[in-house]
Coordinates of C-alpha atoms and ligand atoms in Angstrom, one line a residue:
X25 CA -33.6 -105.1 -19.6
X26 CA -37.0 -106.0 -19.1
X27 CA -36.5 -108.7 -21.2
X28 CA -33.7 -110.2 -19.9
X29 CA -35.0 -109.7 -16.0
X30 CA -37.9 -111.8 -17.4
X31 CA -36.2 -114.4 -18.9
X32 CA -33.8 -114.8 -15.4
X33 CA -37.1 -115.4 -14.2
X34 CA -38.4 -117.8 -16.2
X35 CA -35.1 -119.6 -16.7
X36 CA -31.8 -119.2 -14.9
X37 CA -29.3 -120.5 -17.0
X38 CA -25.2 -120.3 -17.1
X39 CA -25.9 -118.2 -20.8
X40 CA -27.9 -115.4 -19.2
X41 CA -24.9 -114.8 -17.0
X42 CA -22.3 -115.0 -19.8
X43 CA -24.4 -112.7 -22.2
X44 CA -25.1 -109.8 -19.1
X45 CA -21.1 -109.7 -19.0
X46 CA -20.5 -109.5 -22.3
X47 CA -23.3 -106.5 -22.5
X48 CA -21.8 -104.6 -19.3
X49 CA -18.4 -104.7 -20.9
X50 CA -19.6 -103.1 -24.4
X51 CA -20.8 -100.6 -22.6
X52 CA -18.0 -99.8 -20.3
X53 CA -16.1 -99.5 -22.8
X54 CA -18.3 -97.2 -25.3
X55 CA -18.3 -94.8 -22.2
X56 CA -14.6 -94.8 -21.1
X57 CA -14.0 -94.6 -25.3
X58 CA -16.6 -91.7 -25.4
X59 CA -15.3 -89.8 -22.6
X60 CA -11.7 -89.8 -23.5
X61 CA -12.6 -88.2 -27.3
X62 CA -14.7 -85.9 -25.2
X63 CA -11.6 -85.0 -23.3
X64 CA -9.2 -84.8 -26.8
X65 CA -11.9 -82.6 -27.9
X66 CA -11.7 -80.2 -25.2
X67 CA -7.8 -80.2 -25.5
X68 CA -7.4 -79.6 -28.9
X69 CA -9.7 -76.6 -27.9
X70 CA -8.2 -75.0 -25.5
X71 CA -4.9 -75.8 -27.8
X72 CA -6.9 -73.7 -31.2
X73 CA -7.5 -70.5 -28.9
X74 CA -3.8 -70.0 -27.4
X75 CA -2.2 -70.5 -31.0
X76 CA -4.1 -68.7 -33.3
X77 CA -4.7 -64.6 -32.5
X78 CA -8.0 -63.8 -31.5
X79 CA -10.2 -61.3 -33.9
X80 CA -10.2 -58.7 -32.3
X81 CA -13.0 -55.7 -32.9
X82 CA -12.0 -51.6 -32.6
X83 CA -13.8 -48.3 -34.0
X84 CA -11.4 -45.4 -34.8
X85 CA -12.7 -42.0 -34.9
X86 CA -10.8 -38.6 -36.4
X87 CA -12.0 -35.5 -36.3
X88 CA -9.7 -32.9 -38.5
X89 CA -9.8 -29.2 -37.4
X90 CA -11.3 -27.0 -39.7
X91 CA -8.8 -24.1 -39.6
X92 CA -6.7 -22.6 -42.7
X93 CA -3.1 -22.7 -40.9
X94 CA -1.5 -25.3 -43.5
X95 CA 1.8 -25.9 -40.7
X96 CA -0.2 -26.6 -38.0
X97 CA -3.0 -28.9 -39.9
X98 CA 0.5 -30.7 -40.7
X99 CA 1.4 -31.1 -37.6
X100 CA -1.9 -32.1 -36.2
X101 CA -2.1 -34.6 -38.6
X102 CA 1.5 -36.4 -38.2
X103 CA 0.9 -36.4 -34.5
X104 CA -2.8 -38.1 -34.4
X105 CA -1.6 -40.4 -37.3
X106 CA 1.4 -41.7 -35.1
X107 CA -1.2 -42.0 -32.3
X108 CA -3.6 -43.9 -34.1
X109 CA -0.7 -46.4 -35.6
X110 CA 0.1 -47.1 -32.2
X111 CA -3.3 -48.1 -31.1
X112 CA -3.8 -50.4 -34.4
X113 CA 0.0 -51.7 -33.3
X114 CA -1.5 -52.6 -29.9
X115 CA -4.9 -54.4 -31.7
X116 CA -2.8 -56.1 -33.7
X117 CA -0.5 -57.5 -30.3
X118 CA -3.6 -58.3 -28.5
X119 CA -3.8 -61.9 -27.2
X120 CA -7.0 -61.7 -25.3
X121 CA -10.4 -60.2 -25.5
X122 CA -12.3 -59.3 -22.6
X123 CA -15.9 -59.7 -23.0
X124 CA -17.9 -56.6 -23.2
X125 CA -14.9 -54.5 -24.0
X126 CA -15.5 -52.0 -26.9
X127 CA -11.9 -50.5 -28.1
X128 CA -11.8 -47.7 -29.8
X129 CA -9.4 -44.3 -30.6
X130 CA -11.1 -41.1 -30.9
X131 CA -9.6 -37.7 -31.8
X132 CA -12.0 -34.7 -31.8
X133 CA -11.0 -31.1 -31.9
X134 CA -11.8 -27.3 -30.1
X135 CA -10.9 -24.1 -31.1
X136 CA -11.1 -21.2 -29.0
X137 CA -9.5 -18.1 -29.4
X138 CA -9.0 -14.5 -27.7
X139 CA -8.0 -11.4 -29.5
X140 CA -6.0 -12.7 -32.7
X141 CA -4.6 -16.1 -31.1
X142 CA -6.2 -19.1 -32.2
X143 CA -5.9 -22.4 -29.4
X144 CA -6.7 -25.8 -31.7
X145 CA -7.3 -28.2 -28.6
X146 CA -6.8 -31.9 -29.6
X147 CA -8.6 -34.4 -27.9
X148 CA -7.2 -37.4 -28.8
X149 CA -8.1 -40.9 -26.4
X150 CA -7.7 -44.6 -27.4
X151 CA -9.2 -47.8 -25.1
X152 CA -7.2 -50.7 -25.3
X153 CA -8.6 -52.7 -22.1
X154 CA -8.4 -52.6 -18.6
X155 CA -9.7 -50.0 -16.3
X156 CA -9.1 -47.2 -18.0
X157 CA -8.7 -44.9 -21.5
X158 CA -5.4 -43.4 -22.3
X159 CA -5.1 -39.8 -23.0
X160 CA -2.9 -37.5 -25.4
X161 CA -4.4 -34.6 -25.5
X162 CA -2.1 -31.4 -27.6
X163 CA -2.8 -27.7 -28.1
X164 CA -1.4 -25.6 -31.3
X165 CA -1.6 -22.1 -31.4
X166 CA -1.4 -19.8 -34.3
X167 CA -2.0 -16.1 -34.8
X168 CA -5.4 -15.4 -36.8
X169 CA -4.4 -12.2 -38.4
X170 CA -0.2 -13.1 -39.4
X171 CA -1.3 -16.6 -39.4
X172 CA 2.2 -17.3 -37.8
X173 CA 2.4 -20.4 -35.8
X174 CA 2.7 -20.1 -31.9
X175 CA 5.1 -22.4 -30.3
X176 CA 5.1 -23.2 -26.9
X177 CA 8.2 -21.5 -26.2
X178 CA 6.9 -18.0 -27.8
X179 CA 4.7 -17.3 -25.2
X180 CA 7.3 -16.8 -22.3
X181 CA 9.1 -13.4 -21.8
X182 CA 12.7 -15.3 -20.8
X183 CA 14.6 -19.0 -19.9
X184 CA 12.5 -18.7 -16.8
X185 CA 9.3 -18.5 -18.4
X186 CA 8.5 -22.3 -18.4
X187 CA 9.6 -22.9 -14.7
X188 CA 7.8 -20.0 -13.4
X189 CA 4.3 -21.3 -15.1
X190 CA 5.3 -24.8 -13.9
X191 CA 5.2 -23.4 -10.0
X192 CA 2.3 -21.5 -10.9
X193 CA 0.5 -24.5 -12.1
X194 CA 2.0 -26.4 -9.0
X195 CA 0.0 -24.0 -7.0
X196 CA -3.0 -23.6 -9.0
X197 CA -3.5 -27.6 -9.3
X198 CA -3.1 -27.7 -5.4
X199 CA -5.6 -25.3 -4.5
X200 CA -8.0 -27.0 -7.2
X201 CA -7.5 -30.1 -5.3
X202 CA -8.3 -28.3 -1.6
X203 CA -11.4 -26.8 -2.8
X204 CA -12.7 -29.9 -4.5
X205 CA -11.7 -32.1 -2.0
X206 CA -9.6 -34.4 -4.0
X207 CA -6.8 -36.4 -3.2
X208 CA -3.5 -35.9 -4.5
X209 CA -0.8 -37.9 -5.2
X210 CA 2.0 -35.3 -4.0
X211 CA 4.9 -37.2 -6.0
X212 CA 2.7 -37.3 -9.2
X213 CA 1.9 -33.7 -8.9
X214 CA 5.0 -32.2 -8.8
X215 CA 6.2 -34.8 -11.9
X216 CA 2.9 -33.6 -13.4
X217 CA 3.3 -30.1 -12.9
X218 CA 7.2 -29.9 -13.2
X219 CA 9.0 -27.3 -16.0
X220 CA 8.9 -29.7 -18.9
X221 CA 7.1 -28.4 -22.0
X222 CA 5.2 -31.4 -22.5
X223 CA 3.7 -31.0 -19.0
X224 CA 1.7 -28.1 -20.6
X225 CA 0.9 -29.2 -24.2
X226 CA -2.6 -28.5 -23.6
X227 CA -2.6 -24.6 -22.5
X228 CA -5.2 -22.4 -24.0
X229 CA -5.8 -18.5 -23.7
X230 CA -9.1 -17.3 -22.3
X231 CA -10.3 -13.9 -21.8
X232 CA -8.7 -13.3 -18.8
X233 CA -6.2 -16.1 -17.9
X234 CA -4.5 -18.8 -19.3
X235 CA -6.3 -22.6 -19.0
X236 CA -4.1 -25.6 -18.5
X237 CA -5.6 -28.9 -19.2
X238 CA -3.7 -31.8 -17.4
X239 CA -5.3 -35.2 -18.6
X240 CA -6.4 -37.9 -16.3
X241 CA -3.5 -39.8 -15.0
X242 CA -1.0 -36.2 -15.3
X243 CA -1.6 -35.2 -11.6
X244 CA -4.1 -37.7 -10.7
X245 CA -4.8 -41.3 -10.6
X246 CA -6.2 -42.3 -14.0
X247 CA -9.1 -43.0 -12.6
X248 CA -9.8 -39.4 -12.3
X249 CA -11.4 -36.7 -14.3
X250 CA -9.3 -34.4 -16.0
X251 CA -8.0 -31.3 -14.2
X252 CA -8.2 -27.7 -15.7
X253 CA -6.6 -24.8 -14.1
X254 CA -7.5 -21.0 -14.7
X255 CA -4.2 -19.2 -14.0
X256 CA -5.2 -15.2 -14.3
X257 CA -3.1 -13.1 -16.9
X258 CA -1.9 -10.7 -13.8
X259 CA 0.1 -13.7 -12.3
X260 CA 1.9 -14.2 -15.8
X261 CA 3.4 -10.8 -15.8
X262 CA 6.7 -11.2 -16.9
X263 CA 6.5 -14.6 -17.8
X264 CA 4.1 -14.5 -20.8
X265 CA 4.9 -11.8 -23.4
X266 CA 3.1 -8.7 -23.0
X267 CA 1.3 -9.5 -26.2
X268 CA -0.4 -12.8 -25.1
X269 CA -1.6 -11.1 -21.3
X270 CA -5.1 -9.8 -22.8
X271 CA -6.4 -6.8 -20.8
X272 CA -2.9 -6.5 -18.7
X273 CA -1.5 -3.7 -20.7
X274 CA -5.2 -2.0 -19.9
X275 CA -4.2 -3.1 -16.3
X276 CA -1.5 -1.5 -16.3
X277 CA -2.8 2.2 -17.8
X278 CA -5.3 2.2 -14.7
X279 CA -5.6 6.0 -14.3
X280 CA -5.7 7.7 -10.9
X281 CA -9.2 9.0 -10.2
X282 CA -9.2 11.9 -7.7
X283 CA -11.7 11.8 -4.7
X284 CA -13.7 15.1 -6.2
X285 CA -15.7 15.5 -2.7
X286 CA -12.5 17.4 -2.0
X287 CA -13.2 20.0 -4.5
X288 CA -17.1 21.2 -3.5
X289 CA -16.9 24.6 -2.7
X290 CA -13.8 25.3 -4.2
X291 CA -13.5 27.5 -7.2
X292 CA -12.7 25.5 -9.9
X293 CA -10.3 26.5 -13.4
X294 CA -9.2 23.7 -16.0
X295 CA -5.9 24.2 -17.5
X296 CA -5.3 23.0 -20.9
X297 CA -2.6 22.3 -23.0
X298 CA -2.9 22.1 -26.9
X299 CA -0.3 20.8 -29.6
X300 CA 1.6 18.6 -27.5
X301 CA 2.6 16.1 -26.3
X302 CA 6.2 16.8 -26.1
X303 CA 8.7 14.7 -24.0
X304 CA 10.5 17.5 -22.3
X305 CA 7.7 20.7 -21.6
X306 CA 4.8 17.8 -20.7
X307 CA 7.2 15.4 -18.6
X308 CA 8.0 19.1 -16.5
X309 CA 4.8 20.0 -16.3
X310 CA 3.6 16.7 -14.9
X311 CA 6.2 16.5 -12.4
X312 CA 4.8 19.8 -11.0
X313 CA 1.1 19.1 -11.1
X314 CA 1.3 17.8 -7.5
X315 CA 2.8 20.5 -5.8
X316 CA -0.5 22.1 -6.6
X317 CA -2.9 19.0 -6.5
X318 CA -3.5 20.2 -9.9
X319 CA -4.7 18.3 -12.7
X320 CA -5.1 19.3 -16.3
X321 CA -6.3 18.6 -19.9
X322 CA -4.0 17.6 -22.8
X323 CA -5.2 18.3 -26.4
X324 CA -2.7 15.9 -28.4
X325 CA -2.0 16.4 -32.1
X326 CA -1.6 12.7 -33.3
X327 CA 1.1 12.9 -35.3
X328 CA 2.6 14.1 -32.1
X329 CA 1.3 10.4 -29.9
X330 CA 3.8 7.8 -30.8
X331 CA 7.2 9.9 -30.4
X332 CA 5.9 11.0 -27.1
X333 CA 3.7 7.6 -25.8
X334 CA 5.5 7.2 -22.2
X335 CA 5.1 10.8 -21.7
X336 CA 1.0 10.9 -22.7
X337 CA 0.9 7.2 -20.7
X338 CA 2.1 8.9 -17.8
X339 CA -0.4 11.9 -18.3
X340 CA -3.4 10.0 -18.6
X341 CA -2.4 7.6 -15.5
X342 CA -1.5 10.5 -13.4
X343 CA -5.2 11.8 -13.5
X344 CA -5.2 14.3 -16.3
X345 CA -7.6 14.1 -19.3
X346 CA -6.4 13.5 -22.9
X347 CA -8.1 15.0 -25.6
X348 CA -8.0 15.3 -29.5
X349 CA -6.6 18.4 -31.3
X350 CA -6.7 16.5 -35.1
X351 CA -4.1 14.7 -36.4
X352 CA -2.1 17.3 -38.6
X353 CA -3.4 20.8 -37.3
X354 CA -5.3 21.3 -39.7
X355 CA -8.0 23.7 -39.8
X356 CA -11.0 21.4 -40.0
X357 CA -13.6 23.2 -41.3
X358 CA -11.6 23.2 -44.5
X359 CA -11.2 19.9 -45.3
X360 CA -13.8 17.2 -47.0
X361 CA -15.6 14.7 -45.1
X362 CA -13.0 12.1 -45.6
X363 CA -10.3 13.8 -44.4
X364 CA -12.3 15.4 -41.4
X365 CA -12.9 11.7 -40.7
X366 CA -9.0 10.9 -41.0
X367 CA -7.5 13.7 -38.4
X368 CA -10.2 13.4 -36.1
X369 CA -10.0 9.1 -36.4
X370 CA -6.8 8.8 -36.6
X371 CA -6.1 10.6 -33.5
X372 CA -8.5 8.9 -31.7
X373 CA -6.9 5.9 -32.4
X374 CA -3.5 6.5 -31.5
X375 CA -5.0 8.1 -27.6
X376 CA -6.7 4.9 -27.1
X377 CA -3.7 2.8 -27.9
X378 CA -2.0 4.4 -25.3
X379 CA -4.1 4.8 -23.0
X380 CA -6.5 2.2 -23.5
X381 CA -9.4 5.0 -22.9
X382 CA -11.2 6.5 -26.2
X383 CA -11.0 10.2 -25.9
X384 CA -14.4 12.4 -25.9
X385 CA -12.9 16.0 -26.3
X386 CA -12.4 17.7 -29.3
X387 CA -10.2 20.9 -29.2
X388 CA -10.5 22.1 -32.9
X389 CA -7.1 23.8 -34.0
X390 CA -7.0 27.8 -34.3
X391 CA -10.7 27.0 -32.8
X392 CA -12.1 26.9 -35.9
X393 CA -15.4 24.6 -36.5
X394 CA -18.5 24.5 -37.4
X395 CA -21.3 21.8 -37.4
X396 CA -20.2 19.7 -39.8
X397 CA -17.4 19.3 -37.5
X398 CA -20.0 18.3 -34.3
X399 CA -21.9 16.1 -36.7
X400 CA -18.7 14.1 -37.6
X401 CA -17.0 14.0 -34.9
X402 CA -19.7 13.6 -32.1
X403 CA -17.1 14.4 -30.2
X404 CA -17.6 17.4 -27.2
X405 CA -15.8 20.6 -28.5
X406 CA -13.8 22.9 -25.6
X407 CA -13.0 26.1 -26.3
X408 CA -11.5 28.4 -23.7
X409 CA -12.2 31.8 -22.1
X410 CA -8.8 32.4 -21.1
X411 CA -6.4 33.2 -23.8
X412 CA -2.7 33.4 -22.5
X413 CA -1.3 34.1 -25.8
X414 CA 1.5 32.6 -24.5
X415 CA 2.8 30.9 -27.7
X416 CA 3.5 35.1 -28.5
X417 CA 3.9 36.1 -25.7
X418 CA 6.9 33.5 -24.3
X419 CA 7.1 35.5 -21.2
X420 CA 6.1 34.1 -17.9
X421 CA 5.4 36.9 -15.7
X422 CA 2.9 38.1 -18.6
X423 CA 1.5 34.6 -18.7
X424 CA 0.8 34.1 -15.6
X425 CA -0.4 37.8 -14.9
X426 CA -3.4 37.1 -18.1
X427 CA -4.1 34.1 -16.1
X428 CA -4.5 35.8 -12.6
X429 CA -6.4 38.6 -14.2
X430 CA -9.4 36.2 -15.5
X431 CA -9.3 33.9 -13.7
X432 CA -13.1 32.9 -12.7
X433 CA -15.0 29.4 -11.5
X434 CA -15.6 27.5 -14.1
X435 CA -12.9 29.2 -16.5
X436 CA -10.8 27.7 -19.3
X437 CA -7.6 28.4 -19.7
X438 CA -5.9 27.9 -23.2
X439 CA -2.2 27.1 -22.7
X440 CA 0.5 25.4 -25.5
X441 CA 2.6 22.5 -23.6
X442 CA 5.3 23.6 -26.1
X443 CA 7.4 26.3 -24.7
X444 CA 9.2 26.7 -20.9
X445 CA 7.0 30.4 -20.5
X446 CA 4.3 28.5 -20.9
X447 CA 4.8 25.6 -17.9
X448 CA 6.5 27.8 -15.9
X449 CA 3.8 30.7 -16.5
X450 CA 0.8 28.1 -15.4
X451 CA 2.9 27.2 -12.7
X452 CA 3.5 30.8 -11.2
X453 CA -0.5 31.3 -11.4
X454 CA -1.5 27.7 -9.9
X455 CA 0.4 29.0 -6.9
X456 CA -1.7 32.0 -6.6
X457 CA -4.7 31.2 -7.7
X458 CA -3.9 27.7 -5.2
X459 CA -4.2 30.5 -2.1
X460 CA -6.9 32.1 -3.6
X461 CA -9.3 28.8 -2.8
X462 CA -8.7 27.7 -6.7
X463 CA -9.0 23.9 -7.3
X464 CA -7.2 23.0 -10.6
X465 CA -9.4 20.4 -12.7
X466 CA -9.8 18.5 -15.9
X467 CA -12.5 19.4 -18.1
X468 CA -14.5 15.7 -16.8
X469 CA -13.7 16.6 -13.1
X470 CA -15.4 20.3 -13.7
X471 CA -18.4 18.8 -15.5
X472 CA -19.1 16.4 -12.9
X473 CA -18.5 18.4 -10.0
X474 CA -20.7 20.7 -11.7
X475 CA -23.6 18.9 -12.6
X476 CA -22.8 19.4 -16.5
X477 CA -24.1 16.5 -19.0
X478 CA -22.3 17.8 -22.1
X479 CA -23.7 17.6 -25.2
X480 CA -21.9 17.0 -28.5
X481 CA -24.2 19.5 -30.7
X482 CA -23.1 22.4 -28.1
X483 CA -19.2 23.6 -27.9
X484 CA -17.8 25.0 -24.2
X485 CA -16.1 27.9 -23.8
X486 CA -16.5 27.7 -19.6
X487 CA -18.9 26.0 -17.1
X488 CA -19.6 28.9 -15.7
Ligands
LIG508 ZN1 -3.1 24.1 -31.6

């Protein structure tokens, strides 16, 4: 350009003129030329990226659950599987990528369990985009010891099971919300929470309620956290089988416990009855005992317990102490260490399956013992200082007349909850000894109003 402004100046001709148009139109037209390829370029593009799917880039993740139940491991497996198709379905559809978004589908596990019943919590998620991770979250349940799958509908009691734990969850789920001040969608919580199983495919047993899991999005916006309701094992009476409520069926064996302060001052006598229970004499006795405010002591025979359990359940809850008089009536100094072991066990076992409560007295039969017995047992032995006789005598009158004649604080009276003389005789005496400023005990009721700390390696004939 310098050039040719030089030469204008030194000579101004007609071919200066001719030669600048000719230059200004080669390069017009390199730059419209240049700028419409530019243009082609960018169209063809913009025409490459909506034709041809993008690649798109996903993690998957699966965790398996170590447990041995082969069913359930089957149908853990189908159900993730489908799951995780789904989400390589939806990769494989995807016609944009968001920058900066990192999909993935993830399945982890938890076990928990409570007694024998195993909950295998599967957390399974997926991201596909967008705001928010989509949840599908399932629970299987199987019994430890049987190994027997748990279905959903196994837990409930009836028909009615499913909606009554949907209302309780309705309920539960609201008062969540009120104490943590959330915000709840009232139509999303009442689908969310409504009596369809797969509402509550992620329930888990806990030591002393049921949890119920609702992923975000269930009851919530999705946005959310996920919400987990405790819903205690009391409120599921009669809608869970008893077998799934841990610690109800303890709940329910509560046993009465007398005010003692009632007693100081009072002469004090413990009744006892050995060889029972059985249904008719005991259930007689028991519906007595009030008349009297008495309470008394039961030595059981175990053989005896599961014939009779509602009549030794309702002794124990009433207030009166159960105690162990072997399993077979045997005499127990007689028998080897193994078999001492077994009556005195095995007894013990079948009280505290009744009652829930593991027994501490030992009434040896025929009252025969010796230390081996106290060393095995550890259990406290209680003799008696009043024998009625009554299983030879079978005569009231002379039942209760023995009992009026010895009677003393602190005394032990050794009745059989067999025979009609017997009940009726211990009923006759209660009444007099009642006016006679008698208070009618169990042997734990005497010791503590007493002040007595027994001691295993002693044996009790009164608390005199
Ligand atoms: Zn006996």
């Amino acid at each position: 350009m310098m050039e040719n402004r030089g030469k204008s100046q030194i000579n101004k001709n007609k071919t200066f003129v001719v030669l600048l148009a000719v230059v200004t139109v080669v390069f017009l037209t390199i730059y419209v030329v240049s700028d419409f390829l530019k243009v082609g370029y960018e169209r063809k593009l913009l025409e490459e990226q909506t034709t041809s799917p993008p690649k798109v880039e996903y993690h998957t993740n699966i965790d398996w659950p170590a447990i041995e139940n082969e069913e359930i491991l089957k149908e853990i497996s189908d159900y993730v599987e489908s799951k995780r198709d789904d989400f390589l379905e939806k990769m494989k559809a995807k016609t944009t990528i968001t920058p900066g978004e990192k999909y993935d589908f993830l399945a982890k596990y938890e076990c928990k369990s409570v007694n024998d019943i195993e909950s295998v919590h599967m957390l399974v998620s997926e991201y596909i985009g967008g705001a928010n991770r989509n949840y599908y979250d399932r629970t299987y349940h199987y019994n430890k010891k049987t190994n027997k799958k748990i279905n959903f509908s196994d837990f409930f009691e009836d028909e009615e099971g499913l909606k009554k734990l949907a209302s309780l969850s309705y309920h539960y789920v609201s008062e969540f919300a009120n104490k943590n001040e959330k915000q709840l969608n009232e139509e999303k919580l009442k689908a969310g929470t409504s009596a369809a199983a797969e509402n509550f495919s992620n329930i888990s047993l806990n030591e002393e309620g049921i949890e119920v899991l609702f992923v975000p999005g269930q009851v919530t916006e999705k946005t959310e956290d996920e919400i987990k309701v405790k819903i205690p094992y009391k409120e599921l009476i009669g809608v869970f089988k008893k077998e799934y409520l841990n610690g109800v069926k303890k709940e329910e064996n509560v046993q009465q416990k007398r005010d003692l302060k009632q007693f100081e001052g009072k002469k004090l006598i413990a009744f006892t009855f050995d060889d029972g229970p059985s249904s008719s004499h005991t259930n007689r006795l028991l519906n007595e005992l009030d008349k009297y405010n008495a309470r008394v002591t039961f030595f059981v025979v175990g053989s005896r317990v599961d014939k009779n359990k509602e009549t030794l359940l309702k002794a124990y809850k009433q207030g009166n102490q159960i105690g162990n008089h072997s399993y077979s009536h045997k005499n127990l100094t007689k028998l080897s260490e193994k078999d001492l072991n077994k009556e005195i066990g095995e007894t013990n076992k079948k009280i505290e399956n009744v009652t829930g409560e593991k027994a501490t007295l030992l009434r040896p039969p025929y009252g025969s013992f010796n230390d081996k017995v106290k060393k095995l047992s550890k259990m406290n032995i209680i003799m008696w200082n009043i024998d009625t006789l009554d299983w030879k005598y079978r005569d009231k009158e002379k039942i209760a007349n023995n009992i009026l004649k010895n009677a003393s604080d602190g005394a032990i009276v050794l009745l059989h909850d067999l025979y009609d003389t017997s009940i009726d005789g211990a009923l006759i005496a209660m009444k007099k000894l009642e006016k006679e400023g008698y208070a009618f005990v169990t042997i734990d009721e005497m010791c503590e109003l007493k002040g007595v700390k027994m001691d295993f390696k002693k044996s009790y004939n009164s608390f005199k």
